[in-house]
CSV table of C-alpha atoms and ligand atoms in Angstrom, one decimal:
chain,number,residue,atom,x,y,z
A,1,MET,CA,-20.8,26.5,17.9
A,2,ASN,CA,-17.0,27.0,18.1
A,3,ILE,CA,-16.4,23.4,19.1
A,4,ARG,CA,-18.4,22.4,16.0
A,5,LYS,CA,-16.2,24.5,13.8
A,6,CYS,CA,-13.1,23.1,15.4
A,7,VAL,CA,-14.2,19.5,14.9
A,8,ALA,CA,-15.0,20.3,11.3
A,9,ALA,CA,-11.6,21.9,10.8
A,10,ILE,CA,-9.8,18.8,12.3
A,11,GLY,CA,-12.0,16.6,10.2
A,12,LEU,CA,-11.0,18.5,7.0
A,13,SER,CA,-7.5,18.6,7.8
A,14,LEU,CA,-7.6,14.8,8.0
A,15,LEU,CA,-9.1,14.3,4.7
A,16,PRO,CA,-5.8,14.0,2.8
A,17,TRP,CA,-4.5,11.4,5.3
A,18,MET,CA,-7.6,9.5,4.9
A,19,ALA,CA,-7.3,9.5,1.1
A,20,TRP,CA,-3.6,8.4,1.4
A,21,ALA,CA,-4.4,5.7,3.9
A,22,SER,CA,-7.1,4.2,1.6
A,23,GLY,CA,-4.5,3.8,-1.2
A,24,ALA,CA,-1.8,2.6,1.1
A,25,GLY,CA,-3.2,-0.9,1.6
A,26,VAL,CA,-1.4,-2.5,-1.1
A,27,HIS,CA,2.4,-3.3,-0.9
A,28,LEU,CA,4.2,-1.6,-3.8
A,29,GLU,CA,7.1,-3.6,-5.3
A,30,SER,CA,10.5,-1.7,-5.6
A,31,ALA,CA,11.0,-0.8,-9.3
A,32,ASN,CA,14.7,-0.6,-8.9
A,33,ILE,CA,15.2,1.4,-12.2
A,34,ASP,CA,18.4,2.6,-13.5
A,35,VAL,CA,17.8,5.7,-15.6
A,36,GLY,CA,21.5,6.1,-16.3
A,37,ASN,CA,21.2,2.7,-18.3
A,38,VAL,CA,20.7,3.9,-21.9
A,39,GLN,CA,19.9,0.3,-23.1
A,40,SER,CA,17.2,-0.1,-20.5
A,41,LEU,CA,15.7,3.2,-21.6
A,42,GLN,CA,15.9,2.3,-25.3
A,43,ARG,CA,14.0,-1.1,-24.5
A,44,GLY,CA,11.5,0.9,-22.4
A,45,ALA,CA,10.9,3.6,-25.3
A,46,GLN,CA,10.2,0.6,-27.8
A,47,LEU,CA,7.7,-0.9,-25.2
A,48,PHE,CA,6.1,2.5,-24.5
A,49,ASN,CA,5.7,3.7,-28.1
A,50,ASN,CA,4.4,0.2,-29.2
A,51,TYR,CA,2.0,-0.4,-26.3
A,52,CYS,CA,1.0,2.8,-24.7
A,53,LEU,CA,1.0,5.8,-27.2
A,54,SER,CA,-1.9,4.4,-29.0
A,55,CYS,CA,-4.1,5.6,-26.2
A,56,HIS,CA,-2.0,7.8,-24.1
A,57,SER,CA,0.0,11.0,-25.1
A,58,ALA,CA,3.3,12.0,-23.6
A,59,GLN,CA,2.6,15.5,-25.0
A,60,TYR,CA,5.6,17.3,-23.3
A,61,MET,CA,8.1,15.0,-24.8
A,62,ARG,CA,9.5,15.4,-28.4
A,63,TYR,CA,10.6,12.5,-30.5
A,64,SER,CA,13.8,14.5,-31.4
A,65,ARG,CA,14.8,14.9,-27.8
A,66,MET,CA,14.2,11.2,-27.1
A,67,ALA,CA,16.3,10.2,-30.1
A,68,GLU,CA,19.3,12.4,-29.0
A,69,ASP,CA,19.1,11.5,-25.2
A,70,LEU,CA,18.7,7.8,-25.9
A,71,LYS,CA,21.4,7.9,-28.6
A,72,LEU,CA,19.0,6.6,-31.3
A,73,PRO,CA,19.5,7.4,-34.9
A,74,VAL,CA,16.6,9.7,-36.3
A,75,ASP,CA,15.6,7.2,-39.0
A,76,LEU,CA,15.4,4.3,-36.6
A,77,VAL,CA,12.9,6.4,-34.5
A,78,THR,CA,10.8,7.5,-37.4
A,79,GLU,CA,10.6,4.0,-38.9
A,80,ASN,CA,10.1,2.0,-35.7
A,81,LEU,CA,9.0,4.3,-32.8
A,82,MET,CA,6.5,6.7,-34.5
A,83,PHE,CA,3.1,5.5,-35.6
A,84,ALA,CA,0.8,8.5,-35.8
A,85,GLY,CA,2.4,10.2,-38.7
A,86,GLU,CA,4.1,13.0,-36.8
A,87,LYS,CA,7.4,14.5,-37.6
A,88,ILE,CA,10.6,14.0,-35.6
A,89,GLY,CA,10.5,17.5,-34.0
A,90,GLU,CA,6.9,17.0,-32.8
A,91,THR,CA,5.5,16.0,-29.3
A,92,MET,CA,4.2,12.6,-28.6
A,93,THR,CA,0.5,13.2,-29.0
A,94,VAL,CA,-2.1,10.6,-29.5
A,95,ALA,CA,-4.5,10.0,-32.5
A,96,MET,CA,-7.3,8.7,-30.4
A,97,PRO,CA,-9.8,11.5,-29.5
A,98,ALA,CA,-10.1,12.0,-25.7
A,99,LYS,CA,-13.9,12.2,-26.0
A,100,GLU,CA,-14.3,8.8,-27.7
A,101,ALA,CA,-11.6,7.3,-25.5
A,102,ALA,CA,-13.7,8.4,-22.4
A,103,ALA,CA,-16.7,6.7,-24.0
A,104,TRP,CA,-14.9,3.4,-24.6
A,105,PHE,CA,-13.1,3.2,-21.4
A,106,GLY,CA,-15.2,5.2,-19.0
A,107,LYS,CA,-12.2,7.6,-18.4
A,108,ALA,CA,-9.9,9.3,-21.0
A,109,PRO,CA,-6.4,7.8,-20.8
A,110,PRO,CA,-4.3,10.6,-19.1
A,111,ASP,CA,-1.2,12.1,-20.6
A,112,LEU,CA,1.7,10.2,-19.2
A,113,THR,CA,4.4,12.6,-19.3
A,114,LEU,CA,4.7,13.2,-15.7
A,115,THR,CA,2.9,10.1,-14.3
A,116,ALA,CA,6.2,8.4,-13.1
A,117,ARG,CA,6.9,11.5,-11.0
A,118,GLN,CA,3.4,11.9,-9.7
A,119,ARG,CA,2.6,8.3,-8.9
A,120,GLY,CA,6.2,7.2,-8.2
A,121,ALA,CA,8.2,4.6,-10.1
A,122,ASP,CA,7.2,1.9,-7.7
A,123,TRP,CA,3.6,2.6,-8.1
A,124,VAL,CA,3.7,2.4,-11.8
A,125,TYR,CA,5.9,-0.7,-11.7
A,126,THR,CA,3.4,-2.5,-9.2
A,127,TYR,CA,0.4,-1.1,-11.3
A,128,LEU,CA,1.7,-2.8,-14.6
A,129,LYS,CA,2.2,-6.0,-12.7
A,130,SER,CA,-1.1,-6.1,-10.9
A,131,PHE,CA,-3.7,-6.5,-13.6
A,132,TYR,CA,-5.9,-9.5,-12.8
A,133,LEU,CA,-8.8,-11.4,-14.2
A,134,ASP,CA,-12.2,-10.1,-13.1
A,135,PRO,CA,-15.0,-11.3,-15.2
A,136,GLY,CA,-17.3,-8.7,-13.5
A,137,LYS,CA,-15.4,-5.8,-15.3
A,138,PRO,CA,-16.2,-4.6,-18.9
A,139,THR,CA,-12.4,-5.1,-19.8
A,140,GLY,CA,-12.4,-8.5,-18.1
A,141,VAL,CA,-9.6,-7.2,-15.7
A,142,ASN,CA,-9.3,-5.2,-12.5
A,143,ASN,CA,-6.1,-3.8,-11.0
A,144,LEU,CA,-4.9,-4.4,-7.3
A,145,VAL,CA,-3.4,-0.9,-6.9
A,146,PHE,CA,-6.1,0.9,-9.1
A,147,LYS,CA,-9.5,-0.6,-8.2
A,148,ASP,CA,-11.9,-0.7,-11.1
A,149,VAL,CA,-9.5,0.7,-13.5
A,150,GLY,CA,-10.7,1.6,-17.0
A,151,MET,CA,-7.5,0.6,-18.6
A,152,PRO,CA,-7.4,-3.0,-20.4
A,153,HIS,CA,-4.4,-5.3,-19.6
A,154,VAL,CA,-2.5,-4.1,-22.7
A,155,LEU,CA,0.7,-6.2,-21.9
A,156,TRP,CA,-1.3,-9.5,-21.5
A,157,GLU,CA,0.5,-11.0,-24.5
A,158,LEU,CA,3.8,-10.5,-22.6
A,159,GLN,CA,2.7,-11.4,-19.1
A,160,GLY,CA,0.0,-13.8,-19.7
A,161,TRP,CA,-3.2,-13.8,-17.4
A,162,GLN,CA,-3.2,-13.9,-13.6
A,163,ARG,CA,-5.9,-14.2,-11.0
A,164,LEU,CA,-6.1,-13.3,-7.3
A,165,LYS,CA,-5.4,-16.0,-5.0
A,166,SER,CA,-8.5,-16.9,-3.1
A,167,ALA,CA,-8.8,-15.3,0.3
A,168,ASP,CA,-8.1,-18.2,2.4
A,169,GLY,CA,-4.6,-18.5,1.0
A,170,HIS,CA,-5.6,-21.6,-0.9
A,171,GLU,CA,-3.7,-21.6,-4.3
A,172,GLY,CA,-6.4,-22.7,-6.7
A,173,ASP,CA,-7.4,-26.3,-7.5
A,174,ALA,CA,-5.1,-29.1,-6.8
A,175,GLY,CA,-5.2,-30.1,-10.4
A,176,SER,CA,-4.7,-26.8,-12.0
A,177,HIS,CA,-1.2,-25.9,-13.0
A,178,ALA,CA,-1.3,-22.4,-11.5
A,179,THR,CA,2.3,-21.4,-11.1
A,180,SER,CA,3.9,-18.8,-8.8
A,181,HIS,CA,7.4,-17.2,-9.7
A,182,GLU,CA,10.3,-16.5,-7.5
A,183,GLY,CA,9.5,-14.4,-4.4
A,184,ALA,CA,5.9,-15.2,-5.2
A,185,ALA,CA,5.0,-17.0,-2.0
A,186,ASP,CA,3.5,-13.8,-0.6
A,187,SER,CA,2.4,-12.6,-4.1
A,188,PRO,CA,-1.4,-12.1,-4.2
A,189,PHE,CA,-1.7,-13.6,-7.7
A,190,GLU,CA,-1.3,-17.0,-9.5
A,191,GLN,CA,-0.6,-17.4,-13.1
A,192,VAL,CA,-3.5,-18.8,-15.1
A,193,THR,CA,-2.1,-18.7,-18.6
A,194,GLU,CA,1.6,-18.0,-19.6
A,195,GLY,CA,2.6,-14.9,-21.6
A,196,ALA,CA,5.4,-14.7,-24.2
A,197,LEU,CA,7.8,-13.7,-21.4
A,198,THR,CA,8.8,-15.6,-18.2
A,199,PRO,CA,7.8,-13.7,-15.1
A,200,GLU,CA,11.5,-12.5,-14.7
A,201,GLU,CA,11.6,-11.4,-18.2
A,202,TYR,CA,8.4,-9.6,-17.7
A,203,ASP,CA,9.7,-7.9,-14.5
A,204,ARG,CA,12.6,-6.6,-16.6
A,205,ALA,CA,10.4,-5.4,-19.3
A,206,VAL,CA,8.3,-3.5,-17.0
A,207,ARG,CA,11.4,-2.1,-15.2
A,208,ASP,CA,12.6,-0.9,-18.6
A,209,LEU,CA,9.2,0.7,-19.3
A,210,VAL,CA,9.1,2.4,-15.9
A,211,ALA,CA,12.7,3.6,-16.3
A,212,TYR,CA,11.7,5.1,-19.7
A,213,MET,CA,8.7,6.8,-18.1
A,214,SER,CA,10.8,8.1,-15.4
A,215,TYR,CA,13.2,9.6,-18.0
A,216,VAL,CA,10.3,11.3,-19.9
A,217,ALA,CA,9.1,12.8,-16.7
A,218,GLU,CA,12.4,14.5,-16.2
A,219,PRO,CA,14.7,14.2,-19.2
A,220,VAL,CA,17.3,16.6,-17.7
A,221,GLN,CA,18.1,14.0,-14.9
A,222,LEU,CA,20.4,12.3,-17.5
A,223,LYS,CA,22.4,15.5,-18.0
A,224,ARG,CA,22.4,16.1,-14.1
A,225,ALA,CA,24.2,12.8,-13.5
A,226,GLY,CA,26.7,13.6,-16.2
A,227,VAL,CA,27.4,17.1,-14.7
A,228,GLY,CA,27.8,15.5,-11.4
A,229,ILE,CA,30.7,13.4,-12.3
A,230,TRP,CA,32.4,16.4,-13.6
A,231,VAL,CA,31.8,18.3,-10.3
A,232,LEU,CA,33.2,15.3,-8.4
A,233,LEU,CA,36.3,15.1,-10.7
A,234,PHE,CA,36.8,18.9,-10.4
A,235,LEU,CA,36.6,18.7,-6.6
A,236,ALA,CA,39.1,15.8,-6.5
A,237,VAL,CA,41.6,17.5,-8.6
A,238,PHE,CA,41.1,20.8,-6.9
A,239,GLY,CA,41.4,19.0,-3.5
A,240,VAL,CA,44.9,17.7,-4.4
A,241,LEU,CA,46.0,21.1,-5.6
A,242,ALA,CA,44.8,22.8,-2.5
A,243,TYR,CA,46.6,20.2,-0.5
A,244,LEU,CA,49.9,20.7,-2.3
A,245,LEU,CA,49.6,24.5,-2.1
A,246,LYS,CA,48.8,24.3,1.8
A,247,LYS,CA,51.9,22.1,2.1
A,248,ASP,CA,54.1,24.6,0.2
A,249,TYR,CA,52.8,27.5,2.1
A,250,TRP,CA,53.2,25.9,5.5
A,251,LYS,CA,56.8,24.3,4.9
A,252,ASP,CA,58.6,27.1,6.6
A,253,VAL,CA,56.2,27.5,9.5
A,254,HIS,CA,56.9,25.5,12.6
B,301,HEC,C1,-6.5,0.9,-24.8
B,301,HEC,C2,-6.1,2.0,-24.3
B,301,HEC,C3,-4.9,2.0,-23.3
B,301,HEC,C4,-3.7,1.6,-23.6
B,301,HEC,C5,-3.0,1.0,-24.9
B,301,HEC,C6,-3.0,1.9,-22.4
B,301,HEC,N1,-3.7,2.5,-21.5
B,301,HEC,FE1,-3.0,3.2,-19.6
B,301,HEC,N2,-5.0,3.8,-19.3
B,301,HEC,C7,-6.0,3.7,-20.1
B,301,HEC,C8,-7.1,4.3,-19.5
B,301,HEC,C9,-8.6,4.4,-20.2
B,301,HEC,C10,-6.7,4.8,-18.2
B,301,HEC,C11,-7.5,5.6,-17.2
B,301,HEC,C12,-8.1,4.6,-16.2
B,301,HEC,C13,-9.0,5.1,-15.2
B,301,HEC,O1,-8.8,6.2,-14.8
B,301,HEC,O2,-9.9,4.3,-14.7
B,301,HEC,C14,-5.4,4.5,-18.1
B,301,HEC,C15,-4.5,4.8,-17.0
B,301,HEC,C16,-3.2,4.5,-16.9
B,301,HEC,C17,-2.4,4.8,-15.8
B,301,HEC,C18,-2.9,5.5,-14.4
B,301,HEC,C19,-2.7,6.9,-14.6
B,301,HEC,C20,-3.0,7.8,-13.4
B,301,HEC,O3,-2.2,8.4,-12.8
B,301,HEC,O4,-4.2,7.7,-13.0
B,301,HEC,C21,-1.1,4.5,-16.2
B,301,HEC,C22,0.1,4.6,-15.1
B,301,HEC,C23,-1.1,4.0,-17.5
B,301,HEC,N3,-2.4,4.1,-17.9
B,301,HEC,C24,0.0,3.4,-18.0
B,301,HEC,C25,-0.1,2.8,-19.2
B,301,HEC,C26,1.1,2.2,-19.9
B,301,HEC,C27,2.5,2.3,-19.2
B,301,HEC,C28,0.7,1.7,-21.1
B,301,HEC,C29,1.7,0.9,-22.0
B,301,HEC,C30,2.1,-0.2,-21.5
B,301,HEC,C31,-0.7,2.0,-21.1
B,301,HEC,N4,-1.1,2.6,-20.0
B,301,HEC,C32,-1.4,1.6,-22.3
B,301,HEC,C33,-5.9,3.2,-21.3
B,301,HEC,C34,-4.8,2.7,-22.0
């Protein structure tokens, strides 16, 4: 009996590892974001508010705080980045009722305020690059890091469509003009139709988007970096003073 319990306990303790292992099969690309780059965050905000807020909320983020942190004039934000008739001091809610969304997509689109921290920037970056054509799915797409995802490929106009390379490593028909981009020899995808952006431009757009999501997940990180610089400056100045003082105190001691 005891042994059984023991085995059950070991089995249970291994469960989280098994869950982790099942998701770890896909190689995540490095997002390489720079949250200190305000222009990147501004571009990310534009993409996020245009392409994501229609389904997802970011309900812990206020438009006014974003405007301030990203150095965007309030009227520019109200005119170009707010679509649901909110006011500048309000949080980023979503007009679509969760219940209906769940009926349409099988799953309600989750709030994205904290996603970049929960999933990690690399995961979100890879996710947004990993939608591929799958005629068996209601949305026509599947995702390599999120199997059977309910979300459509909302950035298709920018990225174009891609499909999985066939399992034997054969890159499509000889006659097709399927292209691969830089560093893509080991990419699991091949491009089927081109989007408005080149693959490099799309990578940059997704990087901006993920940088913005990472900022939204922890807005104070911008301030933290700013404070850090002052702390280092203070330490440098204080270090010089302390050294001069020490020299002065010790000049008569031999
Ligand atoms: C048409 C509606 C729609 C739009 C627009 C949309 N999504 Fe989604 N998204 C969904 C749905 C539905 C899910 C839930 C999928 C599931 O659980 O199967 C989802 C899930 C996600 C997830 C996974 C969250 C998690 O941790 O499970 C991320 C990340 C995400 N979306 C990011 C984005 C980003 C970034 C954009 C804008 C570029 C965006 N979405 C635009 C519908 C949408």
